[in-house]
Coordinates of C-alpha atoms in Angstrom, one line a residue:
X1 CA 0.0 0.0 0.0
X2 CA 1.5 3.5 -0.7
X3 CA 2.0 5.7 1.7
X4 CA -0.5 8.7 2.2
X5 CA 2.4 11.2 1.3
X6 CA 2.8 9.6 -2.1
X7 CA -0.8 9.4 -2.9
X8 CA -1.1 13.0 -1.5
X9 CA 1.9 14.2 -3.7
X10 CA 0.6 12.3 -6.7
X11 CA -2.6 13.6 -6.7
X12 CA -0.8 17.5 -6.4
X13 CA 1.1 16.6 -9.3
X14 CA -1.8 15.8 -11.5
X15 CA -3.8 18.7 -10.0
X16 CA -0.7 21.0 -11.3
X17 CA -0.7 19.7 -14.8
X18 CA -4.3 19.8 -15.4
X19 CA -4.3 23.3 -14.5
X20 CA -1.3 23.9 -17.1
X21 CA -3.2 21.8 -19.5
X22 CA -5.9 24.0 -19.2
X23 CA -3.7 27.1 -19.1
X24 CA -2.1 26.0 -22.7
X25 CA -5.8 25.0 -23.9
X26 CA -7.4 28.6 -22.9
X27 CA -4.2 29.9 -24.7
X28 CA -3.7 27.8 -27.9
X29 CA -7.9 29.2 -28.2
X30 CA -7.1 32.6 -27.4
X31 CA -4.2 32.6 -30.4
X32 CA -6.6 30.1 -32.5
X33 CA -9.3 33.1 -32.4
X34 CA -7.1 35.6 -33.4
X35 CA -5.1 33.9 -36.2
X36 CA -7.4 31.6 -37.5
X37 CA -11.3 32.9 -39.3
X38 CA -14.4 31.6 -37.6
X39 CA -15.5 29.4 -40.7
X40 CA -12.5 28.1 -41.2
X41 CA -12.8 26.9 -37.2
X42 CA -16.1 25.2 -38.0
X43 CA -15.0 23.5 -40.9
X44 CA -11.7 22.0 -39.1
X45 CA -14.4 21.3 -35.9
X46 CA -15.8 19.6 -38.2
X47 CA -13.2 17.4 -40.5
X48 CA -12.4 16.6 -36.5
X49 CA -15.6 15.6 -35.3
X50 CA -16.2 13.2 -38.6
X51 CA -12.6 11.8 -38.4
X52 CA -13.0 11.2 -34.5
X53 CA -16.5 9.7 -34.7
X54 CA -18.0 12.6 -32.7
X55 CA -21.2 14.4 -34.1
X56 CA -22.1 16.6 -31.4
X57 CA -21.6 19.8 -33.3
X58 CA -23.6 18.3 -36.4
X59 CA -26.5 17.9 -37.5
X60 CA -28.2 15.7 -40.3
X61 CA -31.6 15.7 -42.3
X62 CA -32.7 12.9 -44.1
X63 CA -34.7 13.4 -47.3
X64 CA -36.4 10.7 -48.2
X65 CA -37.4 9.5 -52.1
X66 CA -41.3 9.1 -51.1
X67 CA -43.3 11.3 -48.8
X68 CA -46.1 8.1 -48.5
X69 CA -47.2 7.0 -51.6
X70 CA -46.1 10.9 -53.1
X71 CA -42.9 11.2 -54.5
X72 CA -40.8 14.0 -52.5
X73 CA -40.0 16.6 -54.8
X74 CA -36.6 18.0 -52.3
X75 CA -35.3 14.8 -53.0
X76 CA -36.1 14.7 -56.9
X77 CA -34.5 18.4 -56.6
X78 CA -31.8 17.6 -54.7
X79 CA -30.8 14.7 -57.2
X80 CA -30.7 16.7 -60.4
X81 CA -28.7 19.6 -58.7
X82 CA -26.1 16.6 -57.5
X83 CA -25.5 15.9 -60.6
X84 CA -23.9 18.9 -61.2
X85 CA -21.3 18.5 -58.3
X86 CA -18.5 16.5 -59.5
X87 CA -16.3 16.8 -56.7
X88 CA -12.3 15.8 -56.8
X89 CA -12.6 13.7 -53.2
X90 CA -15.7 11.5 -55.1
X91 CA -14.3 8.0 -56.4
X92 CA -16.9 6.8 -58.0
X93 CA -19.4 8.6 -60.0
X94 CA -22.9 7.3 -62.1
X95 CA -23.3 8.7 -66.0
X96 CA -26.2 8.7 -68.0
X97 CA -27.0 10.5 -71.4
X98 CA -30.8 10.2 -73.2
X99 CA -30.7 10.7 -76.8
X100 CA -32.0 14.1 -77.3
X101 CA -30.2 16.1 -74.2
X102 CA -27.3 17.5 -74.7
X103 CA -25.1 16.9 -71.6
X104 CA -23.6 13.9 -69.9
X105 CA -25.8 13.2 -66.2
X106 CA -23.8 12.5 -62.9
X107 CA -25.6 10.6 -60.1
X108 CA -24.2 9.8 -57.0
X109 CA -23.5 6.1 -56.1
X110 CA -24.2 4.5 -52.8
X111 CA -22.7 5.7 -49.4
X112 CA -20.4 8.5 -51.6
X113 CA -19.9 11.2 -50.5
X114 CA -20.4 14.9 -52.0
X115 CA -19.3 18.2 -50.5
X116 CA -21.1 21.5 -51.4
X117 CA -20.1 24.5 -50.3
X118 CA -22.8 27.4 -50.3
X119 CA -22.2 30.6 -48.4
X120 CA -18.8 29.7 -47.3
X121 CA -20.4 26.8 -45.1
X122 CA -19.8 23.3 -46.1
X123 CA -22.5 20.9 -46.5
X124 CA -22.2 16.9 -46.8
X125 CA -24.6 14.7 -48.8
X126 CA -24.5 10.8 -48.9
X127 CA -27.0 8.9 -51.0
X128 CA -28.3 5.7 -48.5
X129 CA -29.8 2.7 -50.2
X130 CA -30.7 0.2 -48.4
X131 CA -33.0 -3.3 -50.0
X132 CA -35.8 -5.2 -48.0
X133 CA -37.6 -8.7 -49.2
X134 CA -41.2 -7.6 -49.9
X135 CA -43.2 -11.1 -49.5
X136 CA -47.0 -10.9 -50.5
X137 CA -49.7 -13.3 -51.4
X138 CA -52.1 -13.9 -54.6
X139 CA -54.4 -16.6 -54.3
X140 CA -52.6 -18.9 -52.2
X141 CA -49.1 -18.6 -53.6
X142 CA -46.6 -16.5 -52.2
X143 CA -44.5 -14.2 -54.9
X144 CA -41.5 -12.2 -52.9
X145 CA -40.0 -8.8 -54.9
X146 CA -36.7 -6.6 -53.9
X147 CA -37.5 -3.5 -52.7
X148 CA -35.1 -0.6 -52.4
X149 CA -35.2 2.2 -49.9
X150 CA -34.0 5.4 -50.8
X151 CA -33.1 8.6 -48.7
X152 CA -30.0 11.3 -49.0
X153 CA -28.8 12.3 -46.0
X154 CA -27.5 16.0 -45.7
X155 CA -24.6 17.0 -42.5
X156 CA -23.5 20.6 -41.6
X157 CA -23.0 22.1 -38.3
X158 CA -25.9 23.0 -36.0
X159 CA -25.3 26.6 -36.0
X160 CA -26.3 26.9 -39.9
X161 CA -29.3 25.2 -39.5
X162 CA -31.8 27.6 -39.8
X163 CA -29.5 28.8 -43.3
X164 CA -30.0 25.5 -44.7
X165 CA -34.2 25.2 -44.2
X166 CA -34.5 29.1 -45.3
X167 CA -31.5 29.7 -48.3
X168 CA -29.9 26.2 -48.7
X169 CA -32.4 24.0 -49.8
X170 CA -35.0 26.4 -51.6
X171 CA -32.0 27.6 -53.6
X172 CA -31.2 23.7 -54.5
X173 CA -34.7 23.7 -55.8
X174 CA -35.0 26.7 -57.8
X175 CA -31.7 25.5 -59.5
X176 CA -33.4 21.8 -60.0
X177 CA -36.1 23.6 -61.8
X178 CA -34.1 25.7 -64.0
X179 CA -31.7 22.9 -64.8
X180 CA -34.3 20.7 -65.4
X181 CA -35.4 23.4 -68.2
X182 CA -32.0 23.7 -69.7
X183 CA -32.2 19.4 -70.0
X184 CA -35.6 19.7 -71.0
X185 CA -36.4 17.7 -74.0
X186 CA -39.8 19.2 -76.2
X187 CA -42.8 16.2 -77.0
X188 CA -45.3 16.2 -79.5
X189 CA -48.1 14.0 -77.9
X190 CA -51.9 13.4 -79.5
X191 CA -54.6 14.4 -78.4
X192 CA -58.1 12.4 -79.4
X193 CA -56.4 10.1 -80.9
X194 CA -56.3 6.4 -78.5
X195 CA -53.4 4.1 -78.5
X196 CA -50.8 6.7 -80.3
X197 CA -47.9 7.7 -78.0
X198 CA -45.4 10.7 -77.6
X199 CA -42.7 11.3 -79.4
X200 CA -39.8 13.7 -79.3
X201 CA -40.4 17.3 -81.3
X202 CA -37.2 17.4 -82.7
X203 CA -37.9 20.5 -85.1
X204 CA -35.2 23.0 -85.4
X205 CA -37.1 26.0 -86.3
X206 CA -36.4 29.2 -84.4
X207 CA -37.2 32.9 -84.3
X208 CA -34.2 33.5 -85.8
X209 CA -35.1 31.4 -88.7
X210 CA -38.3 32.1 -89.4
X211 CA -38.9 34.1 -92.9
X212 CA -41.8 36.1 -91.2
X213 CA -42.5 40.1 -90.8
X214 CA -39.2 40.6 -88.2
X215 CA -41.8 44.0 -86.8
X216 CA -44.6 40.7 -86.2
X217 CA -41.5 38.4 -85.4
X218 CA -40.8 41.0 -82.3
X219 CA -43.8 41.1 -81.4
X220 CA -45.3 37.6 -80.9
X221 CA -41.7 36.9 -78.8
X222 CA -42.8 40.0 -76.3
X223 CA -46.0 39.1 -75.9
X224 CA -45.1 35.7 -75.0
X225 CA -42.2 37.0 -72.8
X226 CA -45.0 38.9 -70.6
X227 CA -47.3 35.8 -70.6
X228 CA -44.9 33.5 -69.2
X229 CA -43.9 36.0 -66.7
X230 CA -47.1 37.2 -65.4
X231 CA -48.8 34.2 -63.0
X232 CA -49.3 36.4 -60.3
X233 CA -51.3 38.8 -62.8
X234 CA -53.6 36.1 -63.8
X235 CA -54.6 35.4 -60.2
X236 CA -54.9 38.9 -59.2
X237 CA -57.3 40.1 -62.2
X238 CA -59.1 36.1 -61.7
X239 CA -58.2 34.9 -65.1
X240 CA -57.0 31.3 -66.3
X241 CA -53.2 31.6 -67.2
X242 CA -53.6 30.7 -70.5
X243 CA -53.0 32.6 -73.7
X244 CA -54.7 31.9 -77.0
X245 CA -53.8 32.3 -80.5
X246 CA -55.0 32.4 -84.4
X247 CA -52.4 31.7 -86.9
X248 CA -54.3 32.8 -90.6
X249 CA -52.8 32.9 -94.2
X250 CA -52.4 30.8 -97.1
X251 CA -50.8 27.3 -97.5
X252 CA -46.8 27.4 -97.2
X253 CA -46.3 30.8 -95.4
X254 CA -44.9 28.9 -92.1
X255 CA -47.7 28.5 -89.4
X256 CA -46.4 25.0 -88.6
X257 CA -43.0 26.2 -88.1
X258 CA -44.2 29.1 -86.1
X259 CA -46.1 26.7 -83.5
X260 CA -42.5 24.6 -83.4
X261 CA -40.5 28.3 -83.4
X262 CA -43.0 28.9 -80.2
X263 CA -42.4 25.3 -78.3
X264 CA -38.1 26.0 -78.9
X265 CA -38.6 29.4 -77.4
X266 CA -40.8 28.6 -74.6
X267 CA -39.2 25.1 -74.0
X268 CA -43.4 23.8 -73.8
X269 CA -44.6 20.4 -74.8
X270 CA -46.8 20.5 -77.9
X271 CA -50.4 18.5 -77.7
X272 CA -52.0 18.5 -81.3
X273 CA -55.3 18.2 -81.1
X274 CA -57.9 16.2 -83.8
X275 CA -61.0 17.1 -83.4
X276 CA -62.5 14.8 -86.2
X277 CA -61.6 12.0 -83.4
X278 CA -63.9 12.8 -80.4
X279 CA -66.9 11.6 -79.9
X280 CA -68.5 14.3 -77.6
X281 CA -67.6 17.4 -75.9
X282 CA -66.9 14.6 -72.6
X283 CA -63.4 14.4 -74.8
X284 CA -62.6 17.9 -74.0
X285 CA -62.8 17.2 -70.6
X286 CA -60.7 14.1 -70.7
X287 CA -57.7 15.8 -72.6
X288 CA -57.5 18.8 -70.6
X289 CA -56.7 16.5 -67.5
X290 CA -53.9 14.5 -69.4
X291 CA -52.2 18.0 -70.9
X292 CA -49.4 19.3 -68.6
X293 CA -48.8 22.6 -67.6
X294 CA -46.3 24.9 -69.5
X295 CA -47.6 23.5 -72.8
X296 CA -49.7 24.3 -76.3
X297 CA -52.6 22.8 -78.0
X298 CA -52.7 23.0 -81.4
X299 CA -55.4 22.5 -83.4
X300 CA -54.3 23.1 -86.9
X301 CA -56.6 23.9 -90.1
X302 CA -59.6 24.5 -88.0
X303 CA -62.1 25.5 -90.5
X304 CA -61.7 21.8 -92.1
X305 CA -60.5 19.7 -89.7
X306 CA -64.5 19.0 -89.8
X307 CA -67.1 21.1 -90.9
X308 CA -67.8 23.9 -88.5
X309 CA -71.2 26.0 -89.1
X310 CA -71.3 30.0 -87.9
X311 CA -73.7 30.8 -85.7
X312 CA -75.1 33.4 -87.2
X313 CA -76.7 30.2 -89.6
X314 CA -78.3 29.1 -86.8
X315 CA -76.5 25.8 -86.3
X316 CA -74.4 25.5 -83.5
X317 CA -73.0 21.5 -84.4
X318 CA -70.0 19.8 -86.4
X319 CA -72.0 18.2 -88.9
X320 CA -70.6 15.0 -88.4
X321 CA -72.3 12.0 -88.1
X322 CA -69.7 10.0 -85.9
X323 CA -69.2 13.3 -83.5
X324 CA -71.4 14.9 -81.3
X325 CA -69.4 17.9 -80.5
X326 CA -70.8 21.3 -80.2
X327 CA -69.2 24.7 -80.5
X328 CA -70.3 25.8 -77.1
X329 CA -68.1 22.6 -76.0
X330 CA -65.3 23.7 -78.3
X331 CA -65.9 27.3 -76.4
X332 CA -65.9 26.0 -73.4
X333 CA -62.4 23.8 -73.9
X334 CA -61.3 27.2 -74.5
X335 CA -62.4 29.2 -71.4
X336 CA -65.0 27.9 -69.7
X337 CA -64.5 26.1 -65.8
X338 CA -62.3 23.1 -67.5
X339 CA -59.9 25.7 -69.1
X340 CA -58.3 26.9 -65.8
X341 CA -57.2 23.3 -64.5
X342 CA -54.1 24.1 -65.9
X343 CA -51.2 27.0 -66.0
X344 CA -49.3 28.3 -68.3
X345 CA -51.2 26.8 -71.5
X346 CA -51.1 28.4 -75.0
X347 CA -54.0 27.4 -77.7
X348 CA -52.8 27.8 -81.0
X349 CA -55.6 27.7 -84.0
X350 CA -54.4 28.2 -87.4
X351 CA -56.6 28.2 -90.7
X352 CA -56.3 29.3 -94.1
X353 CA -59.6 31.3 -93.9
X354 CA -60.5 33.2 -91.0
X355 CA -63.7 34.8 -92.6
X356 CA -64.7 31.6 -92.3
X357 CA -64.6 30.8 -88.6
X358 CA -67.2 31.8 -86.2
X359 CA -66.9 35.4 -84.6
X360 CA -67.0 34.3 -80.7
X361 CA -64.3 31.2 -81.8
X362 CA -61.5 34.1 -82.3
X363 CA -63.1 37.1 -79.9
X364 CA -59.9 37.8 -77.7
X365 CA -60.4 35.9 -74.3
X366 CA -60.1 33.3 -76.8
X367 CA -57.6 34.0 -79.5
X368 CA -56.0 36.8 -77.7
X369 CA -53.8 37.5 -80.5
X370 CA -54.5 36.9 -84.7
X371 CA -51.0 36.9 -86.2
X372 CA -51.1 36.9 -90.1
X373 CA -48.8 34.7 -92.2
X374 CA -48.2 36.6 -95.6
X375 CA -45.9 35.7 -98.8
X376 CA -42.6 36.0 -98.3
X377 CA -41.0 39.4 -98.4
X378 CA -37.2 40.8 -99.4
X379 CA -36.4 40.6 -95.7
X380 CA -37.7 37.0 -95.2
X381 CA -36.1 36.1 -98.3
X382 CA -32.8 36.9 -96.9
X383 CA -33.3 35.0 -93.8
X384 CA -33.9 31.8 -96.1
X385 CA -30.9 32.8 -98.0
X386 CA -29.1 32.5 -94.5
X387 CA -30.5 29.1 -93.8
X388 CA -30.5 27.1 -96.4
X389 CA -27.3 28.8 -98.6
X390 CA -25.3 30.6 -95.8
X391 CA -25.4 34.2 -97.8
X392 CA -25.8 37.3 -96.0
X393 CA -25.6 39.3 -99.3
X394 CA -25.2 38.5 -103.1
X395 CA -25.2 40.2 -106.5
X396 CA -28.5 38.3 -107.6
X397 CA -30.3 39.3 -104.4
X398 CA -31.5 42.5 -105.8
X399 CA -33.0 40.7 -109.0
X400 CA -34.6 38.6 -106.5
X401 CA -36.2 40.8 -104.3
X402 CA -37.2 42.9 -107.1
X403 CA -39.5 39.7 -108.5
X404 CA -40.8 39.2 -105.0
X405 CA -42.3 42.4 -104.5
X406 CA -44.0 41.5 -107.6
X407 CA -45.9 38.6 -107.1
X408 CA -47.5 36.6 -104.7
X409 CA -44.8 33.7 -103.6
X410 CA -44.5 31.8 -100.4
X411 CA -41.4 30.8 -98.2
X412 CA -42.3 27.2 -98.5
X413 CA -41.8 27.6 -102.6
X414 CA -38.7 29.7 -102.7
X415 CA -37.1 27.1 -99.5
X416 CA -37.5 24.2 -102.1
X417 CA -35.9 26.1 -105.0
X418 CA -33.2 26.7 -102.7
X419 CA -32.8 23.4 -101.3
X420 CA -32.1 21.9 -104.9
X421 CA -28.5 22.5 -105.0
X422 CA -25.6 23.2 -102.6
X423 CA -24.0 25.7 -105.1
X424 CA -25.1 28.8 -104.4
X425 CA -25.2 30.5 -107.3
X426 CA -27.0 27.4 -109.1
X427 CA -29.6 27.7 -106.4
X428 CA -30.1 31.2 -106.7
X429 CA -30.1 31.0 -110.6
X430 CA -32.6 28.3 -110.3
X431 CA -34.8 30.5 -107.7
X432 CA -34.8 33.7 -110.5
X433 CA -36.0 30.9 -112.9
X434 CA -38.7 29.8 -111.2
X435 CA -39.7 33.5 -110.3
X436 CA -39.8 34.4 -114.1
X437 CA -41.7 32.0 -115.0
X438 CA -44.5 32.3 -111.9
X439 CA -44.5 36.0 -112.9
X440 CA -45.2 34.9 -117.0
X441 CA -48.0 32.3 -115.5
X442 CA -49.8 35.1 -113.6
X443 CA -49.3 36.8 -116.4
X444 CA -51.1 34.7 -118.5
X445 CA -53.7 34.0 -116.1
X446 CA -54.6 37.9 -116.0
X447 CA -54.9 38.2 -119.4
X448 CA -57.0 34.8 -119.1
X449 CA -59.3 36.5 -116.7
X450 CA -59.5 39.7 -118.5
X451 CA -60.1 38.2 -122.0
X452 CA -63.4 36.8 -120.0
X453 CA -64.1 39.8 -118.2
X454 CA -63.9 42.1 -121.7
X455 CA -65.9 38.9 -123.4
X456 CA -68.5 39.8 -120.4
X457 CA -68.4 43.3 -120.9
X458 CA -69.1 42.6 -124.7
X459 CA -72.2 40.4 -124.6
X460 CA -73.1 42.9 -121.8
X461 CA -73.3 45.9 -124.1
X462 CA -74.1 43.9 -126.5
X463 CA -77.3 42.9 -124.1
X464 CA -77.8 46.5 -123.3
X465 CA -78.1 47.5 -127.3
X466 CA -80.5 45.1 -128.2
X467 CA -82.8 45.8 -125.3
X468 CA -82.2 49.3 -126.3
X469 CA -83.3 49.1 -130.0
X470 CA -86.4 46.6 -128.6
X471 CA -87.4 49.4 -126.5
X472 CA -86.9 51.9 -129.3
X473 CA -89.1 49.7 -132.2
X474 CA -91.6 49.4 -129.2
X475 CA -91.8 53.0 -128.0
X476 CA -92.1 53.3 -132.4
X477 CA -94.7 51.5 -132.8
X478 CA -96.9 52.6 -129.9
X479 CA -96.2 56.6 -131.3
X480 CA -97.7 54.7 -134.8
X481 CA -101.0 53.5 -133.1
X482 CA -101.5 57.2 -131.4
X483 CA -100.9 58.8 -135.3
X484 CA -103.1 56.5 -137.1
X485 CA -106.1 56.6 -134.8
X486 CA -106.0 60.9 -135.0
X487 CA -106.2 60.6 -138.3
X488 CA -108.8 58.7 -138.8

């Protein structure tokens, strides 16, 4: 057994040195404070604390891939925004590509790690999977399916909590969102017609090439510009967020393109509507559920599609014998209840006679704005030039334009003469051809119908003399009677 003055001088020495422990501890923090930035503290706390084992000072949400049977959009968010951290500490790193987008996809693997850093604060995600054995039974027998469990777990110190609910985390969705635009691949999907899928719009057409009226071009793209921007207008005057309008001209002046132009610029999904397919005005019902927001219906070549009476005629019916739709159920697709189930829709018409359509099927509410597609014009003729030969200017242009202005010729005819060579100056030749002899058939055609209108105007006078020589012998012969019957 020690003696009591041993145990009373060892317990004086540890008493000494835990007092200069602490003496060097309050010190080496005095100098740690001074020398070395808050932030950068936390984040060697921190590194510390993970290496150690200790996670006193952190904290850790888990966001889970289903809220119930609902998928939980943070964690949809916070996977597309991971995939654009590649960080140098991550080993192993899952790729993906779809045919149509245009950059590579990164998605964590299991139990990686990823470290963000927003704010100057440093945040830690980890992607946790974890499989259970479902078992179930079906008529006796019992059928057993691998289940997977996912959740992403996200670490950063306590103090930065309330940055992370309030900035952190509705910033990674905001940036989900607008990545997810960026990836965003445009469909063309059917509506009314049963068993016919989506596919991908892959049309290039643009603004920029479109051979339409640049003042018009200017300003469809601002009135689209304020549509897609003003949601918290719609609710404030009560109005569907929903935009219509009439594309009208003749065959081959670009309405198709325009709609596809539209669905590039907007980056909205494109639902083409056949009306010769429904059965009832039900129908209209049924599609508007199954559109998506943030997309157009198009209903092209309305005034044929199937035969639709004005009105004023007093017949208010597609005279169809298959379909029992109405125009009050066409009207009411348009803005009626149904029409504000959605946001952010655009209803495109387009026809090649608008004096044909029905007054209250184009009053604005409806088609809010009628955009005319005319022949093509010396400015749109350059803009093809661009597009299809890659001139900006050319000795034959003037020759060209000059031809245009005289007749009626659309973009669709002068793309194809353009299209039949690769040589410029063969194409344009060709194009001056073609223009000549359009010009020499309307030509004819005028003299055509002006030989018939002077043959007109000649059995016309010809008409009027007779009549007037058979009123003449008449008015002659009834001044005879009056002379003979005086005389005698």
């Amino acid at each position: 057994m020690p003696s009591t003055t041993s145990v009373l001088s060892a317990y004086t020495t540890l008493t000494a040195s835990a007092v200069l422990v602490r003496t060097l501890v309050s010190e080496v923090q005095n100098m740690t404070n001074q020398l070395i930035p808050k932030n950068l503290q936390d984040k060697i706390l921190s590194k510390v604390g993970m290496f150690m084992g200790t996670l006193t000072s952190q904290m850790t949400l888990i966001i889970e891939e289903n809220n119930g049977f609902t998928p939980n959009e943070v964690f949809e968010a916070s996977k597309i925004y991971l995939g654009t951290i590649v960080c140098p500490s991550v080993q192993r790193v899952k790729i993906s590509k779809a045919e149509k987008e245009k950059k590579f996809s990164f998605n964590v693997s299991k139990d990686e790690k990823i470290i963000d850093t927003f704010k100057g604060v440093e945040l830690i995600w980890e992607l946790k999977i974890v499989e259970t054995q479902k078992t179930s039974c079906d008529e006796g027998y019992f059928t057993s399916e691998k289940v997977e469990q996912k959740w992403y777990e996200l670490s950063f110190l306590k103090d930065y909590k309330e940055m992370v609910l309030n900035t952190y985390l509705p910033f990674v969705l905001e940036r989900s969102k607008a990545i997810k635009e960026e990836n965003k691949v445009i469909t063309l999907s059917p509506l009314g017609s049963y068993g016919e899928e989506s596919v991908n719009l892959d049309h290039p057409s643009t603004f920029d090439t479109l051979a339409m009226d640049p003042e018009l071009k200017y300003k469809l793209m601002d009135d689209l510009e304020r549509f897609v921007r003003r949601r918290d207008y719609y609710r404030r005057v009560g109005k569907a967020w929903k935009r219509g309008y009439l594309l009208y001209g003749p065959p081959g002046t670009g309405k198709s393109s325009l709609i596809a132009a539209m669905a590039n610029y907007l980056k909205f999904d494109i639902y083409d509507m056949e009306l010769s397919s429904l059965r009832g005005n039900s129908d209209f019902r049924r599609m508007l559920v199954s559109t998506k927001n943030r997309s157009i219906i198009v209903i092209e070549d309305i005034d044929c599609t199937i035969e639709l009476q004005n009105r004023d005629d007093g017949s208010h019916n597609y005279n169809d014998s298959e379909s029992q739709v109405t125009l009050s159920g066409l009207l009411n697709f348009i803005d009626g209840l149904w029409s504000s189930c959605g946001d952010e829709r655009i209803i495109v018409f387009t026809t090649n006679f608008k004096e044909r359509l029905d007054p209250a099927l184009i009053r604005p509410g409806r088609m809010d704005m009628h955009i005319h597609m005319s022949y093509c014009t010396p400015s749109g003729f350059k803009i093809l030039a661009s597009n299809y030969l890659g001139l900006k200017n050319n000795c034959k242009f003037g020759e060209i334009e000059g031809l245009i202005t005289e007749m009626n010729v659309t973009p669709a005819e002068i793309a194809e003469e353009l299209m039949k060579s690769d040589e410029a100056d063969i194409a344009l030749d060709g194009l001056i051809k073609f223009l000549n002899k359009k010009k020499e058939d309307c030509k004819e055609k005028i003299d055509v119908e002006n030989e018939v209108v002077d043959e007109k105007g000649d059995e016309m006078k010809k008409e009027e003399i007779e009549t007037k020589e058979m009123r003449k012998r008449k008015g002659n012969s009834r001044r005879g009677g009056r002379t003979r019957r005086k005389i005698f």
